[in-house]
Amino acid sequence: MLITKNKIIEDYKEKFLELHGKELVDGNNLQKYETLGELVKKYSAKDWASTNKEYSKLKNKQVYYLSMEFLLGRLLDNSLLNLGIRETCEEALKELNIDLHELEDMEQDQGLGNGGLGRLAACFLDSMASTNIAGHGFGIRYKYGFFEQQIIDGKQVEVADTWLKSRNVWEIKKTDKSEIVKFYGKVEMEVKKGKVKFVHKDYEAVLAVPYDTPIIGYKNNLVNTLRLWSVETICKEFDFSAFARGEFIKSQEYKNSVEAISLVLYPEDSFYEGKLLRLKQEYLLVSAGIQNIVNEYKSNGGNISLFNESVAIHINDTHPTLAIPELMRILIDEEGLEWEEAWEITQSSVSYTNHTILAEALEKWEVDMFKNLLPRVYMIIEEINQRYCKELWSIYPGEWDKISRMSIIGDGYIRMASLDIVGSHSVNGVAKLHTEILKNQEMSEFYSLYPSKFNNKTNGITHRRWLIKCNPELTELLKSTIGEGFMKKPTDLKMFQEHLKDSSVKLALANIKLENKKRLSKEIYNTKGIMVNPNSIFDVQVKRIHAYKRQTLNCLRIMDLYNRIIDNPNLDIVPRTFIFAGKAAPGYYLAKNTIELINSISNKINNDYRVGDKIKVVMMDNYRVSLAEKIVPAADLSEQISTTTKEASGTSNMKFMMNGAITMATLDGANIEIKDAVGPENIIVFGLNAKEVFNYYKNGGYNAWDIYNKDSRVKRVMNNLIDGTYSADKERFKPIYESLLNYNDEFFALRDFNDYIDAQDKVDKLYRDLDKWQEMCGVNIAKSGIFSSDRTINEYATGIWGANTIYRNL
Ligand SMILES: *Cc1c(COP(=O)(O)O)cnc(C)c1O
C-alpha cells in the first residue's frame, strides 16, 4: 500500500488515544505495540474485505488447509513487510521516539504448534497469500499453546503458555460464523418418502466459535484468512434456574469440560497417544471446518453437485482425517446426495500430506471409544471400509492377509492413514526420499493399488520471514548485488553466485555473519550468562529433542573433543561454540535426559580452565519461532544429523542454508535435495545411507556393544556418561547409556560416530580458508531459492488442488 510517513504518525497517535484513552507519552511499550498491531489490521482491512468479496464470486478454487497446528510466531514485522510499509513505519515511529524493534519484542509468539509440521502450515499461509492463491487456514485456537520451557538446574521445566493473557490484536471473533458440533448420542434410522435417513439423537452439542486472523500477501493487496476455532457451551453463560437449584457448581463443571476441548495443544511431536480429548479436538476442527466450508459455498450460490470444482480441502498429516467421513455425512444426511455421488465429490476434494514414517506417530483410534463419541461418523467409516474391502476382494481374490493389512478398520482400530489414502485423490510425501519410502516401503501395497495418487512435494520455507525479515543485512547485500527481484522471485537468488568472484562481496558476507553472531552472543550472555566468542565457529543444532534427530550423537562428539583437548591442551582447533535449543515432550523421558546431558556438558566444559576459549557449549531456553529468527542468521554450521530415512524432510535445514550456513548432513530428508542444489563440494555429508539403514532393519547386523569394544574413543565417551565426568550422580545418564548400548539403539548413533568426527575435522580445516568458506556460504544462499515455500505452494496448487492464481484489478 502507498502511505506517507506523516499519515502514519497521525493515524498512530489517533489510534493510541482511541485504544488506551490517554496520550502517547503516557503509554508503555505493550500499549504501543498493541496500537501498531491494530493500525496494521486497519490498513489491511479494506483488502481483506475485497479479497473475501472476490472469493464469494466462486470464480477461483478455494483451498482450505486443515491443520491441528499453526506455528506462526510473531506477526507484526512480517505484516508490515508484506504491506510494504515497514520502512516508512519505522521512520514514522522514530519521529515519535519509538523504536520499532522494541515494540516487536513485546509481541508474544503465537505458538500453536510443536515444530516442523506447524511451522510448515504457517509458511504455507504466507506463500498462498503472497502468490495469489485463495488459501485459507483452519485450525484450533488453543487457549494455551506449546508450553514455555525453562531450564532449571539443567532440567526442563514446563510452564503454561499464556499467550492470550494480553490481548491478541490480530484476531477478530466471528460469532455469526459459529457452528454446532455434536458428540455422543445414538443414531436412528427413519424412512421418509421411501428413503432411508439416519438421524443423530441425544447428542451433546457444543458451539465452535471462529476467530479470524488476516494473512497479508506480499505487496499484492490480497489478504487471506486463518480461521481458528474455539469451543463454548451452547447454553447461556449463567443459568439462574440451575443456580437457584444449587446446581451452579455443576453447570460450571460442565462449562469447564466443554471448554477443555480447545484448552491446550498436545505437546507431542511425531507421537500419537489415543486420548479421548485429542479425538474431540480433531473432530471439533473437522466438523466446524467442513460445515463452515459447505455453508459458505452454498450461501455464495454454489451447487452442491459441483462442490469439488470450487473447493479443495487439504489435510496436514492424519490429524484432520475425519474431514473425509464428515464431508460424506453432510453430503448424504444433510444435502440428500446418494452415496456414490457423495463419495466422488469427497475423494476429488480431499488431499493428504504424510509427514512421518515413525511407527509411534501413526494415528489409529480404538473402535469402541470412537463409536461411542462419534456414532454416525463411525457408521460412515464402516461403510467406506466395506465398499473398499469388497473392491480389494475383487482385485486380490483370496488374499485375506493382504486385505486385512490394507483394511481401514482392523484389530479393533481405525487406521487414519489408510482412510486418507482411500478417501482422497492425492497422497504426498514431503521430500524425494520420504516419498520414495512411502511408495516402496511404508505404503507399497497402497501404491500398487493407487499409483496415480502418490506424489512428492518437497517442503519449503517462506523467504520473507526466513531471509528478508530475519536477516536484514544480508538482504541489503543481496539487493545491492542482484537487485530486488529475488524478493518476489526467490529463484533469482541464483544470480548471487556470479558475485562471489568478487572478494569484497565475500568479505561483506563474512562481516554480516560476524555482526549476526555478535548479536546472538549478546542474547546468549543476557539470557544464559555465558560469554561466547563471536569469532568461533557457531555450530548449531536447534529442533525438537528426539532420539531420531540424534542430539546425543552431537553430545558424544563434543565429549570426544573435550577428551582430546584434555589429553592435549595445545590441540590446534578453530574455536567452536556449540549451540543447542529445543523442547522435549513432557512425557518423553529419554529426550529430557538428553537436555540434562547437554546442560551438564555445558557446565563442565565452560568451566574447565584447561579448555579456555577453545570450545563453549550453550543450550538456549524455550526454542520457538522468534528465537529461531535470531539463531538462524548467526549460524556457521547447521547440524542435520538424523538417522537416515527418519527425518521426512526437515525445514530448519533450509532456513540455515538460505542464511549461508554450511550443512553437516546425513543423506536424509531434504538434505539430499540441498546437496543436489549446492553440489557435493558445498555441503558436508556423513553417515549411513538409506540402503544401509534399511538393511540393518531388515537383516539385523547392528551391534552397539561390538562398536564399543572395538573403538576406544567410543568406549571412552560412553564410559564418561556413567563415570561421574558429567554428574556426581553416576546413575544420571544411565538412560542414555542403556538406550545406546543395552537396547542396541535403533538410531545407530555409535555406527555413525567415527564418520561424524571425521566430517567435523573436515569443517575445522575448511573454515581456516576463510575465502573458500565464504564462497561455500555464498553458493548455499544462491541455490536456496528453490526452497522457498512459494515454489512448494505452486506445486501443490497446480499438481494437487487445481487452484489458479488470482488476478484482480485493485
Ligand atoms: C523450523 C522450525 C522447526 C523445524 O525444525 P527441524 O529442524 O526441521 O525439525 C521447529 N521449531 C521451530 C520453532 C522452527 O522454526
PDB file of N, CA and C in Angstrom, residues 303-385:
ATOM      1  N   ASN A 303     -23.585 -24.865  -6.309  1.00  0.00           N
ATOM      2  CA  ASN A 303     -24.381 -26.073  -6.479  1.00  0.00           C
ATOM      3  C   ASN A 303     -23.613 -27.238  -5.856  1.00  0.00           C
ATOM      4  N   ILE A 304     -24.248 -27.933  -4.916  1.00  0.00           N
ATOM      5  CA  ILE A 304     -23.536 -28.941  -4.127  1.00  0.00           C
ATOM      6  C   ILE A 304     -22.926 -30.043  -5.003  1.00  0.00           C
ATOM      7  N   SER A 305     -23.558 -30.330  -6.137  1.00  0.00           N
ATOM      8  CA  SER A 305     -23.019 -31.373  -7.020  1.00  0.00           C
ATOM      9  C   SER A 305     -21.714 -30.950  -7.679  1.00  0.00           C
ATOM     10  N   LEU A 306     -21.430 -29.658  -7.668  1.00  0.00           N
ATOM     11  CA  LEU A 306     -20.187 -29.162  -8.292  1.00  0.00           C
ATOM     12  C   LEU A 306     -19.176 -28.702  -7.242  1.00  0.00           C
ATOM     13  N   PHE A 307     -19.427 -29.094  -5.979  1.00  0.00           N
ATOM     14  CA  PHE A 307     -18.608 -28.657  -4.846  1.00  0.00           C
ATOM     15  C   PHE A 307     -17.114 -28.794  -5.108  1.00  0.00           C
ATOM     16  N   ASN A 308     -16.722 -29.965  -5.614  1.00  0.00           N
ATOM     17  CA  ASN A 308     -15.293 -30.242  -5.786  1.00  0.00           C
ATOM     18  C   ASN A 308     -14.641 -29.398  -6.868  1.00  0.00           C
ATOM     19  N   GLU A 309     -15.461 -28.761  -7.707  1.00  0.00           N
ATOM     20  CA  GLU A 309     -14.852 -27.882  -8.720  1.00  0.00           C
ATOM     21  C   GLU A 309     -14.436 -26.547  -8.116  1.00  0.00           C
ATOM     22  N   SER A 310     -15.054 -26.193  -7.001  1.00  0.00           N
ATOM     23  CA  SER A 310     -14.755 -24.897  -6.387  1.00  0.00           C
ATOM     24  C   SER A 310     -13.982 -24.988  -5.092  1.00  0.00           C
ATOM     25  N   VAL A 311     -13.872 -26.211  -4.557  1.00  0.00           N
ATOM     26  CA  VAL A 311     -13.270 -26.343  -3.229  1.00  0.00           C
ATOM     27  C   VAL A 311     -12.221 -27.454  -3.196  1.00  0.00           C
ATOM     28  N   ALA A 312     -11.063 -27.149  -2.596  1.00  0.00           N
ATOM     29  CA  ALA A 312     -10.061 -28.175  -2.303  1.00  0.00           C
ATOM     30  C   ALA A 312      -9.836 -28.179  -0.796  1.00  0.00           C
ATOM     31  N   ILE A 313      -9.836 -29.377  -0.215  1.00  0.00           N
ATOM     32  CA  ILE A 313      -9.631 -29.494   1.231  1.00  0.00           C
ATOM     33  C   ILE A 313      -8.356 -30.287   1.457  1.00  0.00           C
ATOM     34  N   HIS A 314      -7.383 -29.644   2.102  1.00  0.00           N
ATOM     35  CA  HIS A 314      -6.110 -30.336   2.308  1.00  0.00           C
ATOM     36  C   HIS A 314      -5.943 -30.698   3.774  1.00  0.00           C
ATOM     37  N   ILE A 315      -5.534 -31.924   4.032  1.00  0.00           N
ATOM     38  CA  ILE A 315      -5.331 -32.305   5.423  1.00  0.00           C
ATOM     39  C   ILE A 315      -3.858 -32.524   5.718  1.00  0.00           C
ATOM     40  N   ASN A 316      -3.405 -31.769   6.723  1.00  0.00           N
ATOM     41  CA  ASN A 316      -1.998 -31.735   7.094  1.00  0.00           C
ATOM     42  C   ASN A 316      -1.726 -32.865   8.080  1.00  0.00           C
ATOM     43  N   ASP A 317      -1.159 -33.949   7.584  1.00  0.00           N
ATOM     44  CA  ASP A 317      -0.976 -35.191   8.333  1.00  0.00           C
ATOM     45  C   ASP A 317      -2.353 -35.816   8.624  1.00  0.00           C
ATOM     46  N   THR A 318      -2.385 -36.906   9.353  1.00  0.00           N
ATOM     47  CA  THR A 318      -3.667 -37.610   9.542  1.00  0.00           C
ATOM     48  C   THR A 318      -4.589 -36.911  10.552  1.00  0.00           C
ATOM     49  N   HIS A 319      -4.088 -35.929  11.266  1.00  0.00           N
ATOM     50  CA  HIS A 319      -4.895 -35.325  12.349  1.00  0.00           C
ATOM     51  C   HIS A 319      -6.285 -34.864  11.914  1.00  0.00           C
ATOM     52  N   PRO A 320      -6.447 -34.259  10.730  1.00  0.00           N
ATOM     53  CA  PRO A 320      -7.804 -33.892  10.300  1.00  0.00           C
ATOM     54  C   PRO A 320      -8.452 -34.918   9.350  1.00  0.00           C
ATOM     55  N   THR A 321      -8.093 -36.186   9.476  1.00  0.00           N
ATOM     56  CA  THR A 321      -8.624 -37.217   8.584  1.00  0.00           C
ATOM     57  C   THR A 321     -10.145 -37.291   8.580  1.00  0.00           C
ATOM     58  N   LEU A 322     -10.756 -36.988   9.734  1.00  0.00           N
ATOM     59  CA  LEU A 322     -12.216 -37.133   9.819  1.00  0.00           C
ATOM     60  C   LEU A 322     -12.940 -36.172   8.887  1.00  0.00           C
ATOM     61  N   ALA A 323     -12.199 -35.271   8.232  1.00  0.00           N
ATOM     62  CA  ALA A 323     -12.803 -34.429   7.192  1.00  0.00           C
ATOM     63  C   ALA A 323     -13.479 -35.307   6.139  1.00  0.00           C
ATOM     64  N   ILE A 324     -12.917 -36.493   5.905  1.00  0.00           N
ATOM     65  CA  ILE A 324     -13.465 -37.369   4.862  1.00  0.00           C
ATOM     66  C   ILE A 324     -14.863 -37.897   5.250  1.00  0.00           C
ATOM     67  N   PRO A 325     -15.010 -38.622   6.372  1.00  0.00           N
ATOM     68  CA  PRO A 325     -16.358 -39.062   6.733  1.00  0.00           C
ATOM     69  C   PRO A 325     -17.295 -37.898   7.098  1.00  0.00           C
ATOM     70  N   GLU A 326     -16.746 -36.792   7.594  1.00  0.00           N
ATOM     71  CA  GLU A 326     -17.610 -35.659   7.940  1.00  0.00           C
ATOM     72  C   GLU A 326     -18.217 -35.036   6.682  1.00  0.00           C
ATOM     73  N   LEU A 327     -17.426 -34.925   5.638  1.00  0.00           N
ATOM     74  CA  LEU A 327     -17.961 -34.385   4.385  1.00  0.00           C
ATOM     75  C   LEU A 327     -19.006 -35.355   3.813  1.00  0.00           C
ATOM     76  N   MET A 328     -18.727 -36.659   3.901  1.00  0.00           N
ATOM     77  CA  MET A 328     -19.709 -37.667   3.465  1.00  0.00           C
ATOM     78  C   MET A 328     -21.015 -37.516   4.252  1.00  0.00           C
ATOM     79  N   ARG A 329     -20.886 -37.341   5.570  1.00  0.00           N
ATOM     80  CA  ARG A 329     -22.072 -37.198   6.424  1.00  0.00           C
ATOM     81  C   ARG A 329     -22.923 -36.001   5.989  1.00  0.00           C
ATOM     82  N   ILE A 330     -22.283 -34.890   5.754  1.00  0.00           N
ATOM     83  CA  ILE A 330     -23.030 -33.684   5.385  1.00  0.00           C
ATOM     84  C   ILE A 330     -23.676 -33.850   4.009  1.00  0.00           C
ATOM     85  N   LEU A 331     -22.910 -34.399   3.072  1.00  0.00           N
ATOM     86  CA  LEU A 331     -23.440 -34.554   1.714  1.00  0.00           C
ATOM     87  C   LEU A 331     -24.631 -35.513   1.688  1.00  0.00           C
ATOM     88  N   ILE A 332     -24.559 -36.569   2.497  1.00  0.00           N
ATOM     89  CA  ILE A 332     -25.625 -37.574   2.466  1.00  0.00           C
ATOM     90  C   ILE A 332     -26.771 -37.196   3.404  1.00  0.00           C
ATOM     91  N   ASP A 333     -26.457 -36.982   4.696  1.00  0.00           N
ATOM     92  CA  ASP A 333     -27.524 -36.757   5.678  1.00  0.00           C
ATOM     93  C   ASP A 333     -28.174 -35.387   5.530  1.00  0.00           C
ATOM     94  N   GLU A 334     -27.392 -34.393   5.188  1.00  0.00           N
ATOM     95  CA  GLU A 334     -27.950 -33.040   5.161  1.00  0.00           C
ATOM     96  C   GLU A 334     -28.260 -32.536   3.771  1.00  0.00           C
ATOM     97  N   GLU A 335     -27.477 -32.943   2.793  1.00  0.00           N
ATOM     98  CA  GLU A 335     -27.720 -32.466   1.431  1.00  0.00           C
ATOM     99  C   GLU A 335     -28.491 -33.482   0.592  1.00  0.00           C
ATOM    100  N   GLY A 336     -28.682 -34.683   1.141  1.00  0.00           N
ATOM    101  CA  GLY A 336     -29.518 -35.676   0.477  1.00  0.00           C
ATOM    102  C   GLY A 336     -28.907 -36.339  -0.757  1.00  0.00           C
ATOM    103  N   LEU A 337     -27.587 -36.291  -0.886  1.00  0.00           N
ATOM    104  CA  LEU A 337     -26.972 -36.960  -2.043  1.00  0.00           C
ATOM    105  C   LEU A 337     -26.916 -38.470  -1.822  1.00  0.00           C
ATOM    106  N   GLU A 338     -26.815 -39.201  -2.928  1.00  0.00           N
ATOM    107  CA  GLU A 338     -26.612 -40.646  -2.836  1.00  0.00           C
ATOM    108  C   GLU A 338     -25.138 -40.910  -2.505  1.00  0.00           C
ATOM    109  N   TRP A 339     -24.902 -42.101  -1.959  1.00  0.00           N
ATOM    110  CA  TRP A 339     -23.536 -42.457  -1.530  1.00  0.00           C
ATOM    111  C   TRP A 339     -22.508 -42.240  -2.648  1.00  0.00           C
ATOM    112  N   GLU A 340     -22.807 -42.775  -3.842  1.00  0.00           N
ATOM    113  CA  GLU A 340     -21.807 -42.759  -4.915  1.00  0.00           C
ATOM    114  C   GLU A 340     -21.409 -41.338  -5.296  1.00  0.00           C
ATOM    115  N   GLU A 341     -22.396 -40.471  -5.381  1.00  0.00           N
ATOM    116  CA  GLU A 341     -22.082 -39.098  -5.763  1.00  0.00           C
ATOM    117  C   GLU A 341     -21.287 -38.399  -4.647  1.00  0.00           C
ATOM    118  N   ALA A 342     -21.724 -38.621  -3.408  1.00  0.00           N
ATOM    119  CA  ALA A 342     -21.031 -38.014  -2.258  1.00  0.00           C
ATOM    120  C   ALA A 342     -19.571 -38.482  -2.225  1.00  0.00           C
ATOM    121  N   TRP A 343     -19.391 -39.759  -2.510  1.00  0.00           N
ATOM    122  CA  TRP A 343     -18.033 -40.333  -2.461  1.00  0.00           C
ATOM    123  C   TRP A 343     -17.128 -39.714  -3.517  1.00  0.00           C
ATOM    124  N   GLU A 344     -17.684 -39.537  -4.715  1.00  0.00           N
ATOM    125  CA  GLU A 344     -16.896 -38.927  -5.786  1.00  0.00           C
ATOM    126  C   GLU A 344     -16.502 -37.495  -5.447  1.00  0.00           C
ATOM    127  N   ILE A 345     -17.460 -36.758  -4.911  1.00  0.00           N
ATOM    128  CA  ILE A 345     -17.181 -35.362  -4.536  1.00  0.00           C
ATOM    129  C   ILE A 345     -16.127 -35.314  -3.432  1.00  0.00           C
ATOM    130  N   THR A 346     -16.291 -36.202  -2.446  1.00  0.00           N
ATOM    131  CA  THR A 346     -15.354 -36.205  -1.319  1.00  0.00           C
ATOM    132  C   THR A 346     -13.941 -36.535  -1.787  1.00  0.00           C
ATOM    133  N   GLN A 347     -13.831 -37.637  -2.499  1.00  0.00           N
ATOM    134  CA  GLN A 347     -12.494 -38.053  -2.967  1.00  0.00           C
ATOM    135  C   GLN A 347     -11.816 -36.978  -3.802  1.00  0.00           C
ATOM    136  N   SER A 348     -12.578 -36.344  -4.658  1.00  0.00           N
ATOM    137  CA  SER A 348     -11.896 -35.377  -5.532  1.00  0.00           C
ATOM    138  C   SER A 348     -11.669 -34.032  -4.844  1.00  0.00           C
ATOM    139  N   SER A 349     -12.266 -33.807  -3.688  1.00  0.00           N
ATOM    140  CA  SER A 349     -11.988 -32.560  -2.949  1.00  0.00           C
ATOM    141  C   SER A 349     -10.788 -32.687  -2.022  1.00  0.00           C
ATOM    142  N   VAL A 350     -10.619 -33.894  -1.460  1.00  0.00           N
ATOM    143  CA  VAL A 350      -9.676 -34.028  -0.348  1.00  0.00           C
ATOM    144  C   VAL A 350      -8.305 -34.526  -0.816  1.00  0.00           C
ATOM    145  N   SER A 351      -7.267 -33.966  -0.228  1.00  0.00           N
ATOM    146  CA  SER A 351      -5.896 -34.427  -0.450  1.00  0.00           C
ATOM    147  C   SER A 351      -5.169 -34.483   0.892  1.00  0.00           C
ATOM    148  N   TYR A 352      -4.123 -35.277   0.939  1.00  0.00           N
ATOM    149  CA  TYR A 352      -3.481 -35.603   2.229  1.00  0.00           C
ATOM    150  C   TYR A 352      -1.964 -35.567   2.131  1.00  0.00           C
ATOM    151  N   THR A 353      -1.329 -34.971   3.137  1.00  0.00           N
ATOM    152  CA  THR A 353       0.138 -34.988   3.239  1.00  0.00           C
ATOM    153  C   THR A 353       0.575 -35.888   4.374  1.00  0.00           C
ATOM    154  N   ASN A 354       1.474 -36.802   4.079  1.00  0.00           N
ATOM    155  CA  ASN A 354       2.081 -37.627   5.120  1.00  0.00           C
ATOM    156  C   ASN A 354       3.371 -36.953   5.593  1.00  0.00           C
ATOM    157  N   HIS A 355       3.580 -36.930   6.902  1.00  0.00           N
ATOM    158  CA  HIS A 355       4.738 -36.217   7.449  1.00  0.00           C
ATOM    159  C   HIS A 355       5.797 -37.097   8.089  1.00  0.00           C
ATOM    160  N   THR A 356       5.498 -38.364   8.294  1.00  0.00           N
ATOM    161  CA  THR A 356       6.483 -39.175   9.011  1.00  0.00           C
ATOM    162  C   THR A 356       6.231 -40.661   8.787  1.00  0.00           C
ATOM    163  N   ILE A 357       7.301 -41.437   8.888  1.00  0.00           N
ATOM    164  CA  ILE A 357       7.136 -42.885   8.837  1.00  0.00           C
ATOM    165  C   ILE A 357       7.379 -43.508  10.210  1.00  0.00           C
ATOM    166  N   LEU A 358       7.615 -42.674  11.239  1.00  0.00           N
ATOM    167  CA  LEU A 358       7.840 -43.221  12.579  1.00  0.00           C
ATOM    168  C   LEU A 358       6.580 -43.958  13.042  1.00  0.00           C
ATOM    169  N   ALA A 359       6.741 -45.209  13.444  1.00  0.00           N
ATOM    170  CA  ALA A 359       5.583 -46.031  13.810  1.00  0.00           C
ATOM    171  C   ALA A 359       4.796 -45.412  14.960  1.00  0.00           C
ATOM    172  N   GLU A 360       5.499 -44.796  15.918  1.00  0.00           N
ATOM    173  CA  GLU A 360       4.807 -44.255  17.088  1.00  0.00           C
ATOM    174  C   GLU A 360       3.970 -43.017  16.760  1.00  0.00           C
ATOM    175  N   ALA A 361       4.080 -42.534  15.519  1.00  0.00           N
ATOM    176  CA  ALA A 361       3.315 -41.349  15.147  1.00  0.00           C
ATOM    177  C   ALA A 361       2.028 -41.703  14.398  1.00  0.00           C
ATOM    178  N   LEU A 362       1.889 -42.944  13.972  1.00  0.00           N
ATOM    179  CA  LEU A 362       0.747 -43.334  13.135  1.00  0.00           C
ATOM    180  C   LEU A 362      -0.544 -43.392  13.954  1.00  0.00           C
ATOM    181  N   GLU A 363      -1.490 -42.556  13.581  1.00  0.00           N
ATOM    182  CA  GLU A 363      -2.727 -42.468  14.351  1.00  0.00           C
ATOM    183  C   GLU A 363      -3.665 -43.638  14.063  1.00  0.00           C
ATOM    184  N   LYS A 364      -4.174 -44.216  15.131  1.00  0.00           N
ATOM    185  CA  LYS A 364      -5.241 -45.224  14.999  1.00  0.00           C
ATOM    186  C   LYS A 364      -6.121 -45.085  16.233  1.00  0.00           C
ATOM    187  N   TRP A 365      -7.424 -45.139  15.990  1.00  0.00           N
ATOM    188  CA  TRP A 365      -8.351 -44.919  17.112  1.00  0.00           C
ATOM    189  C   TRP A 365      -9.079 -46.205  17.453  1.00  0.00           C
ATOM    190  N   GLU A 366      -9.169 -46.459  18.732  1.00  0.00           N
ATOM    191  CA  GLU A 366      -9.871 -47.635  19.225  1.00  0.00           C
ATOM    192  C   GLU A 366     -11.347 -47.572  18.803  1.00  0.00           C
ATOM    193  N   VAL A 367     -11.819 -48.625  18.196  1.00  0.00           N
ATOM    194  CA  VAL A 367     -13.175 -48.617  17.646  1.00  0.00           C
ATOM    195  C   VAL A 367     -14.222 -48.300  18.723  1.00  0.00           C
ATOM    196  N   ASP A 368     -14.124 -48.931  19.885  1.00  0.00           N
ATOM    197  CA  ASP A 368     -15.172 -48.743  20.903  1.00  0.00           C
ATOM    198  C   ASP A 368     -15.271 -47.298  21.370  1.00  0.00           C
ATOM    199  N   MET A 369     -14.127 -46.712  21.622  1.00  0.00           N
ATOM    200  CA  MET A 369     -14.105 -45.318  22.053  1.00  0.00           C
ATOM    201  C   MET A 369     -14.674 -44.414  20.963  1.00  0.00           C
ATOM    202  N   PHE A 370     -14.240 -44.682  19.757  1.00  0.00           N
ATOM    203  CA  PHE A 370     -14.632 -43.856  18.619  1.00  0.00           C
ATOM    204  C   PHE A 370     -16.138 -43.922  18.371  1.00  0.00           C
ATOM    205  N   LYS A 371     -16.643 -45.137  18.367  1.00  0.00           N
ATOM    206  CA  LYS A 371     -18.058 -45.392  18.087  1.00  0.00           C
ATOM    207  C   LYS A 371     -18.944 -44.671  19.101  1.00  0.00           C
ATOM    208  N   ASN A 372     -18.502 -44.680  20.344  1.00  0.00           N
ATOM    209  CA  ASN A 372     -19.257 -44.044  21.417  1.00  0.00           C
ATOM    210  C   ASN A 372     -19.278 -42.518  21.247  1.00  0.00           C
ATOM    211  N   LEU A 373     -18.147 -41.948  20.887  1.00  0.00           N
ATOM    212  CA  LEU A 373     -18.050 -40.486  20.766  1.00  0.00           C
ATOM    213  C   LEU A 373     -18.691 -39.968  19.480  1.00  0.00           C
ATOM    214  N   LEU A 374     -18.520 -40.720  18.390  1.00  0.00           N
ATOM    215  CA  LEU A 374     -18.948 -40.222  17.074  1.00  0.00           C
ATOM    216  C   LEU A 374     -19.724 -41.314  16.322  1.00  0.00           C
ATOM    217  N   PRO A 375     -20.920 -41.656  16.817  1.00  0.00           N
ATOM    218  CA  PRO A 375     -21.617 -42.834  16.278  1.00  0.00           C
ATOM    219  C   PRO A 375     -21.936 -42.755  14.779  1.00  0.00           C
ATOM    220  N   ARG A 376     -22.372 -41.611  14.308  1.00  0.00           N
ATOM    221  CA  ARG A 376     -22.735 -41.521  12.896  1.00  0.00           C
ATOM    222  C   ARG A 376     -21.475 -41.523  12.008  1.00  0.00           C
ATOM    223  N   VAL A 377     -20.460 -40.832  12.460  1.00  0.00           N
ATOM    224  CA  VAL A 377     -19.204 -40.808  11.690  1.00  0.00           C
ATOM    225  C   VAL A 377     -18.638 -42.230  11.608  1.00  0.00           C
ATOM    226  N   TYR A 378     -18.774 -42.970  12.694  1.00  0.00           N
ATOM    227  CA  TYR A 378     -18.275 -44.340  12.676  1.00  0.00           C
ATOM    228  C   TYR A 378     -19.016 -45.194  11.642  1.00  0.00           C
ATOM    229  N   MET A 379     -20.342 -45.039  11.609  1.00  0.00           N
ATOM    230  CA  MET A 379     -21.118 -45.807  10.616  1.00  0.00           C
ATOM    231  C   MET A 379     -20.610 -45.552   9.209  1.00  0.00           C
ATOM    232  N   ILE A 380     -20.315 -44.288   8.948  1.00  0.00           N
ATOM    233  CA  ILE A 380     -19.862 -43.922   7.602  1.00  0.00           C
ATOM    234  C   ILE A 380     -18.487 -44.535   7.308  1.00  0.00           C
ATOM    235  N   ILE A 381     -17.613 -44.495   8.295  1.00  0.00           N
ATOM    236  CA  ILE A 381     -16.292 -45.114   8.084  1.00  0.00           C
ATOM    237  C   ILE A 381     -16.452 -46.609   7.809  1.00  0.00           C
ATOM    238  N   GLU A 382     -17.364 -47.232   8.557  1.00  0.00           N
ATOM    239  CA  GLU A 382     -17.598 -48.660   8.357  1.00  0.00           C
ATOM    240  C   GLU A 382     -18.070 -48.951   6.938  1.00  0.00           C
ATOM    241  N   GLU A 383     -18.955 -48.119   6.467  1.00  0.00           N
ATOM    242  CA  GLU A 383     -19.473 -48.324   5.109  1.00  0.00           C
ATOM    243  C   GLU A 383     -18.386 -48.071   4.054  1.00  0.00           C
ATOM    244  N   ILE A 384     -17.598 -47.031   4.279  1.00  0.00           N
ATOM    245  CA  ILE A 384     -16.470 -46.773   3.364  1.00  0.00           C
ATOM    246  C   ILE A 384     -15.593 -48.031   3.302  1.00  0.00           C
ATOM    247  N   ASN A 385     -15.325 -48.566   4.480  1.00  0.00           N
ATOM    248  CA  ASN A 385     -14.429 -49.718   4.558  1.00  0.00           C
ATOM    249  C   ASN A 385     -15.027 -50.953   3.888  1.00  0.00           C
TER     250      ASN A 385
END
